[in-house]
Amino acid sequence: MTIDRRQFVGGAGFVLPGLAIAGCASAAESGSSFVLSPPADRSDATDAINAALREHGSVILQNGEYRVDGTIRVDKHQYLSLAHNAVLRRVAKDTDNMDPVVVLTGNRARLVGGRIVTENDHPRGVLTLGHHSASKDVQYNATQWCLSDCSIEGRQAPRNVGIWVPNAQAAHRSGQYANYFGFVQNVGIKGADVGILLDEVANAHRFFGVFFSHMIGAAWELRGAYANQIFGGFLHLSRDGVTGVRLRNSTSDKYHDSVYNSFYGFGIEPGGKSSSAYDIESRCRRNTLFLQSNVTGKSVDRNGENLISRHGGHWPGIEDQN
């Protein structure tokens, strides 16, 4: 597809050498990157960005604000890079769309930099990493995707999710499709009920240094997720009663519960007298939680087969009260 640069790029379209991608499995983008600038008339940029990704594979968004009424889809082997002051923004007066602003849909899809903001509710995430569709026109597998150096802003309202990590395997009920081995680093999430939701069979992902603020329910919620690794990060400035880590049983007897997940050095200081470090449901076991928490609410492990350390060496039993 040929892109009309006068319409989509405002005359600023050109090609740059590939850029390095911090923390991703592939250190550099081969070939070249196509550059877009914001539409001068503030029109919806969704189609322009999606068309550029389909045609060029690697796209850089220059500084400025991009109105996104639809959903940007970064497919397998595609790379979307946002400049430091580039913003993807969904505005309530322009659309009532509650779908994700961006979805990383396939193997080795990559998104780096900038801000992603929505004024609408977002029950399936401001971002979705991977996919949860049984449609044959979707790339079923989503492995080794990368999200890095990005700020995400949503609405602090019930049922809203900052980042949703689902799995096509649960949609297909076949066991032959996967959303595994994703990578997230240096990401901030502001405004949601749950900051990051790892859903059924979303397994073996790695997260480094995720910062959460203005949460209602939990920073992390794992529901039937297995062998995920979380390093560092912090929860701050959230509603009283929020939980740092929530581990939930699977909703289906066909899949495992939340087991073998690891949290190393996650900091929890959201404020409020009822906030808690963790809440672990009955079938969630063999998880490792090394937490730095400063909360006074009750933290509960309903299974007792989890390794939990708080305040640099405090080992609670099944129930712990600070």
CSV table of C-alpha atoms in Angstrom, one decimal:
chain,number,residue,atom,x,y,z
A,1,MET,CA,0.0,0.0,0.0
A,2,THR,CA,1.3,3.5,-0.9
A,3,ILE,CA,0.9,6.1,1.8
A,4,ASP,CA,0.0,9.6,0.8
A,5,ARG,CA,2.5,11.5,2.9
A,6,ARG,CA,0.8,14.8,2.3
A,7,GLN,CA,-2.3,13.4,4.1
A,8,PHE,CA,-0.7,11.1,6.7
A,9,VAL,CA,2.7,12.6,7.4
A,10,GLY,CA,2.2,16.3,6.7
A,11,GLY,CA,5.1,16.4,4.2
A,12,ALA,CA,7.6,15.1,6.8
A,13,GLY,CA,7.8,11.4,5.7
A,14,PHE,CA,11.3,10.1,5.2
A,15,VAL,CA,13.4,7.0,6.0
A,16,LEU,CA,16.0,6.7,8.8
A,17,PRO,CA,18.5,4.0,9.6
A,18,GLY,CA,17.3,1.4,12.2
A,19,LEU,CA,17.4,2.3,15.8
A,20,ALA,CA,18.7,0.2,18.8
A,21,ILE,CA,15.9,-1.3,21.0
A,22,ALA,CA,16.9,-1.4,24.7
A,23,GLY,CA,16.3,-4.6,26.4
A,24,CYS,CA,14.8,-6.5,23.5
A,25,ALA,CA,16.0,-9.8,22.2
A,26,SER,CA,16.9,-8.3,18.8
A,27,ALA,CA,19.3,-5.4,19.5
A,28,ALA,CA,18.6,-3.5,16.3
A,29,GLU,CA,16.0,-3.1,13.6
A,30,SER,CA,17.4,-4.3,10.2
A,31,GLY,CA,16.7,-2.1,7.1
A,32,SER,CA,15.1,1.2,7.7
A,33,SER,CA,12.3,3.0,9.7
A,34,PHE,CA,9.5,5.1,8.2
A,35,VAL,CA,8.8,8.3,10.1
A,36,LEU,CA,5.4,9.9,10.7
A,37,SER,CA,4.5,13.2,12.2
A,38,PRO,CA,1.2,14.2,13.7
A,39,PRO,CA,-1.6,15.2,11.4
A,40,ALA,CA,-1.8,19.0,11.2
A,41,ASP,CA,-5.6,18.9,11.4
A,42,ARG,CA,-5.7,16.7,14.5
A,43,SER,CA,-7.6,14.0,12.6
A,44,ASP,CA,-7.7,10.3,13.7
A,45,ALA,CA,-4.2,8.8,13.0
A,46,THR,CA,-5.1,5.2,13.6
A,47,ASP,CA,-5.4,4.2,9.9
A,48,ALA,CA,-2.2,6.1,9.0
A,49,ILE,CA,-0.1,4.4,11.6
A,50,ASN,CA,-1.5,0.9,10.9
A,51,ALA,CA,-1.0,1.4,7.1
A,52,ALA,CA,2.6,2.5,7.7
A,53,LEU,CA,3.3,-0.6,9.9
A,54,ARG,CA,1.8,-2.9,7.3
A,55,GLU,CA,3.9,-1.3,4.5
A,56,HIS,CA,7.2,-0.6,6.2
A,57,GLY,CA,7.2,-2.9,9.2
A,58,SER,CA,9.3,-0.3,11.3
A,59,VAL,CA,7.7,3.1,12.1
A,60,ILE,CA,8.9,6.0,14.1
A,61,LEU,CA,6.4,8.6,15.4
A,62,GLN,CA,7.8,12.1,15.8
A,63,ASN,CA,7.1,14.3,18.8
A,64,GLY,CA,3.5,15.5,19.1
A,65,GLU,CA,0.0,14.2,19.8
A,66,TYR,CA,-1.6,11.5,17.7
A,67,ARG,CA,-5.4,11.0,18.0
A,68,VAL,CA,-6.3,7.3,18.1
A,69,ASP,CA,-10.0,6.6,17.8
A,70,GLY,CA,-9.4,2.9,16.9
A,71,THR,CA,-6.7,0.4,17.8
A,72,ILE,CA,-3.1,0.3,16.6
A,73,ARG,CA,-2.0,-3.2,15.9
A,74,VAL,CA,1.7,-4.0,16.0
A,75,ASP,CA,1.9,-7.4,14.2
A,76,LYS,CA,4.6,-10.1,14.1
A,77,HIS,CA,8.1,-8.7,13.5
A,78,GLN,CA,6.8,-5.1,13.4
A,79,TYR,CA,8.4,-2.2,15.4
A,80,LEU,CA,6.7,1.0,16.5
A,81,SER,CA,8.9,3.6,18.2
A,82,LEU,CA,7.6,6.8,19.8
A,83,ALA,CA,9.8,9.8,20.3
A,84,HIS,CA,10.2,11.1,23.8
A,85,ASN,CA,7.3,13.6,23.6
A,86,ALA,CA,5.1,11.5,21.2
A,87,VAL,CA,1.6,10.8,22.6
A,88,LEU,CA,-1.0,8.4,21.4
A,89,ARG,CA,-4.3,9.8,22.9
A,90,ARG,CA,-7.9,8.6,22.8
A,91,VAL,CA,-10.2,11.4,23.6
A,92,ALA,CA,-13.7,10.8,25.0
A,93,LYS,CA,-15.4,13.5,22.9
A,94,ASP,CA,-14.2,11.9,19.7
A,95,THR,CA,-15.1,8.3,20.4
A,96,ASP,CA,-16.6,6.0,23.0
A,97,ASN,CA,-14.2,3.1,22.0
A,98,MET,CA,-13.1,1.0,25.0
A,99,ASP,CA,-10.9,-1.4,23.1
A,100,PRO,CA,-7.1,-1.2,23.7
A,101,VAL,CA,-5.3,1.8,22.2
A,102,VAL,CA,-2.5,-0.5,21.1
A,103,VAL,CA,-2.2,-4.3,20.7
A,104,LEU,CA,1.0,-6.2,20.2
A,105,THR,CA,-0.5,-9.1,18.2
A,106,GLY,CA,2.3,-11.4,17.1
A,107,ASN,CA,5.7,-12.9,17.5
A,108,ARG,CA,8.5,-10.3,18.2
A,109,ALA,CA,6.2,-7.3,17.9
A,110,ARG,CA,7.9,-4.3,19.6
A,111,LEU,CA,6.7,-1.0,21.0
A,112,VAL,CA,9.2,1.5,22.5
A,113,GLY,CA,8.9,4.9,24.0
A,114,GLY,CA,6.4,7.7,24.3
A,115,ARG,CA,3.0,8.0,26.2
A,116,ILE,CA,-0.2,6.1,25.6
A,117,VAL,CA,-3.3,7.8,27.1
A,118,THR,CA,-7.1,7.1,27.0
A,119,GLU,CA,-9.9,9.1,28.5
A,120,ASN,CA,-12.4,6.2,28.1
A,121,ASP,CA,-12.8,3.0,30.2
A,122,HIS,CA,-10.4,0.2,29.2
A,123,PRO,CA,-11.5,-3.2,30.6
A,124,ARG,CA,-9.2,-5.0,28.1
A,125,GLY,CA,-6.2,-2.8,28.8
A,126,VAL,CA,-4.9,0.5,27.5
A,127,LEU,CA,-2.4,-1.9,26.0
A,128,THR,CA,-2.9,-5.6,25.2
A,129,LEU,CA,0.2,-7.7,24.9
A,130,GLY,CA,-0.6,-10.7,22.8
A,131,HIS,CA,-4.2,-11.5,21.9
A,132,HIS,CA,-7.2,-13.5,23.0
A,133,SER,CA,-9.1,-14.2,19.8
A,134,ALA,CA,-10.3,-17.4,18.1
A,135,SER,CA,-10.6,-15.6,14.8
A,136,LYS,CA,-8.5,-17.2,12.0
A,137,ASP,CA,-7.5,-13.8,10.6
A,138,VAL,CA,-5.4,-13.2,13.8
A,139,GLN,CA,-1.8,-14.4,14.2
A,140,TYR,CA,-2.4,-17.0,16.9
A,141,ASN,CA,1.1,-17.1,18.5
A,142,ALA,CA,2.5,-14.1,20.3
A,143,THR,CA,6.0,-14.8,21.7
A,144,GLN,CA,9.0,-12.7,22.4
A,145,TRP,CA,7.2,-9.4,22.1
A,146,CYS,CA,8.8,-6.3,23.7
A,147,LEU,CA,7.4,-3.2,25.5
A,148,SER,CA,10.0,-0.7,26.7
A,149,ASP,CA,10.4,2.9,28.1
A,150,CYS,CA,6.7,3.8,27.8
A,151,SER,CA,4.2,5.7,30.0
A,152,ILE,CA,0.6,4.5,30.1
A,153,GLU,CA,-2.3,6.6,31.5
A,154,GLY,CA,-5.9,5.4,31.9
A,155,ARG,CA,-8.9,6.0,34.2
A,156,GLN,CA,-8.9,5.2,37.9
A,157,ALA,CA,-12.2,3.3,37.7
A,158,PRO,CA,-13.5,-0.2,38.5
A,159,ARG,CA,-12.7,-3.0,36.0
A,160,ASN,CA,-10.2,-0.9,34.1
A,161,VAL,CA,-6.8,-2.5,33.3
A,162,GLY,CA,-3.5,-0.8,32.5
A,163,ILE,CA,-1.9,-3.7,30.6
A,164,TRP,CA,-3.8,-6.9,29.7
A,165,VAL,CA,-1.7,-10.0,28.9
A,166,PRO,CA,-4.1,-12.7,27.6
A,167,ASN,CA,-3.4,-15.9,25.7
A,168,ALA,CA,-4.9,-17.3,22.5
A,169,GLN,CA,-4.6,-20.8,23.9
A,170,ALA,CA,-7.5,-20.1,26.3
A,171,ALA,CA,-9.6,-18.8,23.5
A,172,HIS,CA,-9.0,-21.8,21.2
A,173,ARG,CA,-9.1,-24.5,23.9
A,174,SER,CA,-6.7,-26.5,21.8
A,175,GLY,CA,-3.4,-26.0,23.6
A,176,GLN,CA,-1.4,-25.3,20.4
A,177,TYR,CA,-1.3,-21.5,20.5
A,178,ALA,CA,0.8,-19.5,22.9
A,179,ASN,CA,1.5,-16.1,24.4
A,180,TYR,CA,4.8,-16.7,26.1
A,181,PHE,CA,8.2,-15.1,26.7
A,182,GLY,CA,7.3,-11.4,26.5
A,183,PHE,CA,9.5,-8.7,27.8
A,184,VAL,CA,8.6,-5.4,29.5
A,185,GLN,CA,11.0,-2.9,31.0
A,186,ASN,CA,10.9,0.7,32.4
A,187,VAL,CA,7.2,1.2,32.1
A,188,GLY,CA,4.9,3.5,34.1
A,189,ILE,CA,1.2,2.8,34.6
A,190,LYS,CA,-1.1,5.5,36.0
A,191,GLY,CA,-4.9,5.2,36.6
A,192,ALA,CA,-6.6,1.8,36.6
A,193,ASP,CA,-8.3,-0.8,38.8
A,194,VAL,CA,-5.6,-3.4,38.0
A,195,GLY,CA,-2.2,-2.3,36.7
A,196,ILE,CA,-1.2,-5.5,34.9
A,197,LEU,CA,-3.5,-8.5,34.5
A,198,LEU,CA,-1.8,-11.7,33.4
A,199,ASP,CA,-4.7,-13.9,32.3
A,200,GLU,CA,-5.3,-17.6,31.8
A,201,VAL,CA,-2.2,-19.4,30.5
A,202,ALA,CA,-0.2,-16.2,30.0
A,203,ASN,CA,3.1,-17.8,30.9
A,204,ALA,CA,6.9,-17.1,31.3
A,205,HIS,CA,6.9,-13.4,30.7
A,206,ARG,CA,9.6,-11.1,32.2
A,207,PHE,CA,9.0,-7.6,33.7
A,208,PHE,CA,11.6,-5.2,34.9
A,209,GLY,CA,11.0,-1.9,36.8
A,210,VAL,CA,7.3,-1.3,36.3
A,211,PHE,CA,6.0,1.7,38.3
A,212,PHE,CA,2.3,1.9,39.3
A,213,SER,CA,0.2,4.8,40.6
A,214,HIS,CA,-3.5,5.6,41.1
A,215,MET,CA,-4.6,2.0,41.3
A,216,ILE,CA,-7.8,0.8,42.9
A,217,GLY,CA,-7.7,-3.0,43.2
A,218,ALA,CA,-4.1,-4.2,42.7
A,219,ALA,CA,-0.9,-3.4,40.9
A,220,TRP,CA,-0.4,-7.0,39.8
A,221,GLU,CA,-3.1,-9.6,39.2
A,222,LEU,CA,-2.3,-13.1,38.0
A,223,ARG,CA,-5.2,-15.3,37.1
A,224,GLY,CA,-4.2,-18.8,36.1
A,225,ALA,CA,-0.7,-17.6,35.0
A,226,TYR,CA,2.5,-19.6,35.3
A,227,ALA,CA,6.2,-19.0,35.7
A,228,ASN,CA,6.3,-15.3,35.2
A,229,GLN,CA,9.2,-13.3,36.6
A,230,ILE,CA,8.9,-9.8,38.0
A,231,PHE,CA,12.0,-7.8,39.0
A,232,GLY,CA,11.8,-4.5,41.0
A,233,GLY,CA,9.1,-2.0,40.4
A,234,PHE,CA,7.0,0.1,42.8
A,235,LEU,CA,3.3,0.8,43.8
A,236,HIS,CA,2.6,4.3,45.0
A,237,LEU,CA,-0.1,6.9,45.4
A,238,SER,CA,-3.1,4.6,45.1
A,239,ARG,CA,-6.5,4.2,46.7
A,240,ASP,CA,-6.8,2.9,50.3
A,241,GLY,CA,-7.3,-0.9,50.2
A,242,VAL,CA,-5.2,-1.6,47.1
A,243,THR,CA,-3.2,-4.8,47.0
A,244,GLY,CA,0.4,-5.1,45.7
A,245,VAL,CA,0.2,-8.6,44.4
A,246,ARG,CA,-3.0,-10.6,43.8
A,247,LEU,CA,-2.7,-14.3,42.8
A,248,ARG,CA,-5.9,-15.9,41.7
A,249,ASN,CA,-7.1,-19.4,40.8
A,250,SER,CA,-7.8,-20.3,37.3
A,251,THR,CA,-11.5,-19.9,36.3
A,252,SER,CA,-11.3,-23.2,34.3
A,253,ASP,CA,-10.4,-26.7,35.4
A,254,LYS,CA,-8.6,-27.2,32.1
A,255,TYR,CA,-5.7,-25.0,33.0
A,256,HIS,CA,-3.3,-24.5,35.9
A,257,ASP,CA,-3.7,-22.0,38.7
A,258,SER,CA,-1.3,-19.2,39.4
A,259,VAL,CA,1.9,-21.2,40.3
A,260,TYR,CA,5.7,-20.8,40.1
A,261,ASN,CA,5.6,-17.0,39.6
A,262,SER,CA,8.4,-14.9,41.1
A,263,PHE,CA,8.5,-11.4,42.5
A,264,TYR,CA,11.9,-10.0,43.4
A,265,GLY,CA,12.2,-6.6,45.2
A,266,PHE,CA,8.7,-5.2,44.2
A,267,GLY,CA,8.1,-2.2,46.4
A,268,ILE,CA,4.6,-1.5,47.9
A,269,GLU,CA,3.9,1.9,49.5
A,270,PRO,CA,0.5,3.0,48.2
A,271,GLY,CA,-0.8,4.8,51.4
A,272,GLY,CA,-3.9,4.1,53.3
A,273,LYS,CA,-4.6,1.9,56.4
A,274,SER,CA,-6.3,-1.0,54.6
A,275,SER,CA,-3.8,-1.5,51.8
A,276,SER,CA,-2.0,-4.9,51.7
A,277,ALA,CA,1.1,-6.5,50.2
A,278,TYR,CA,-0.5,-9.6,48.8
A,279,ASP,CA,-3.7,-11.7,48.5
A,280,ILE,CA,-3.2,-15.3,47.4
A,281,GLU,CA,-6.1,-17.6,46.6
A,282,SER,CA,-6.3,-21.2,47.8
A,283,ARG,CA,-4.9,-23.1,44.8
A,284,CYS,CA,-2.0,-20.8,44.0
A,285,ARG,CA,1.2,-22.4,45.3
A,286,ARG,CA,4.9,-22.5,44.9
A,287,ASN,CA,5.1,-18.8,44.1
A,288,THR,CA,8.1,-16.7,45.4
A,289,LEU,CA,7.4,-13.2,46.7
A,290,PHE,CA,10.3,-11.1,48.0
A,291,LEU,CA,8.5,-7.8,48.7
A,292,GLN,CA,9.6,-4.5,50.2
A,293,SER,CA,6.3,-3.3,51.6
A,294,ASN,CA,5.2,-0.5,53.9
A,295,VAL,CA,1.5,-1.3,54.4
A,296,THR,CA,-0.7,-1.9,57.5
A,297,GLY,CA,-3.6,-3.9,56.0
A,298,LYS,CA,-3.8,-7.7,56.2
A,299,SER,CA,-1.9,-9.8,53.7
A,300,VAL,CA,-3.3,-13.3,53.1
A,301,ASP,CA,-1.9,-16.6,51.7
A,302,ARG,CA,-4.8,-19.0,51.6
A,303,ASN,CA,-2.6,-21.9,50.4
A,304,GLY,CA,0.6,-21.7,52.6
A,305,GLU,CA,2.8,-23.3,50.0
A,306,ASN,CA,4.3,-20.0,48.8
A,307,LEU,CA,7.7,-18.6,49.8
A,308,ILE,CA,7.1,-15.0,51.0
A,309,SER,CA,9.6,-12.5,52.4
A,310,ARG,CA,8.7,-9.0,53.5
A,311,HIS,CA,10.7,-6.2,55.1
A,312,GLY,CA,14.0,-8.0,54.3
A,313,GLY,CA,13.4,-11.2,56.2
A,314,HIS,CA,9.9,-11.4,57.7
A,315,TRP,CA,8.4,-14.8,57.0
A,316,PRO,CA,4.7,-14.9,57.5
A,317,GLY,CA,2.5,-17.9,58.0
A,318,ILE,CA,-0.8,-18.5,56.2
A,319,GLU,CA,-2.1,-15.1,57.3
A,320,ASP,CA,0.0,-12.1,58.2
A,321,GLN,CA,-1.0,-8.8,59.9
A,322,ASN,CA,1.6,-6.0,60.2
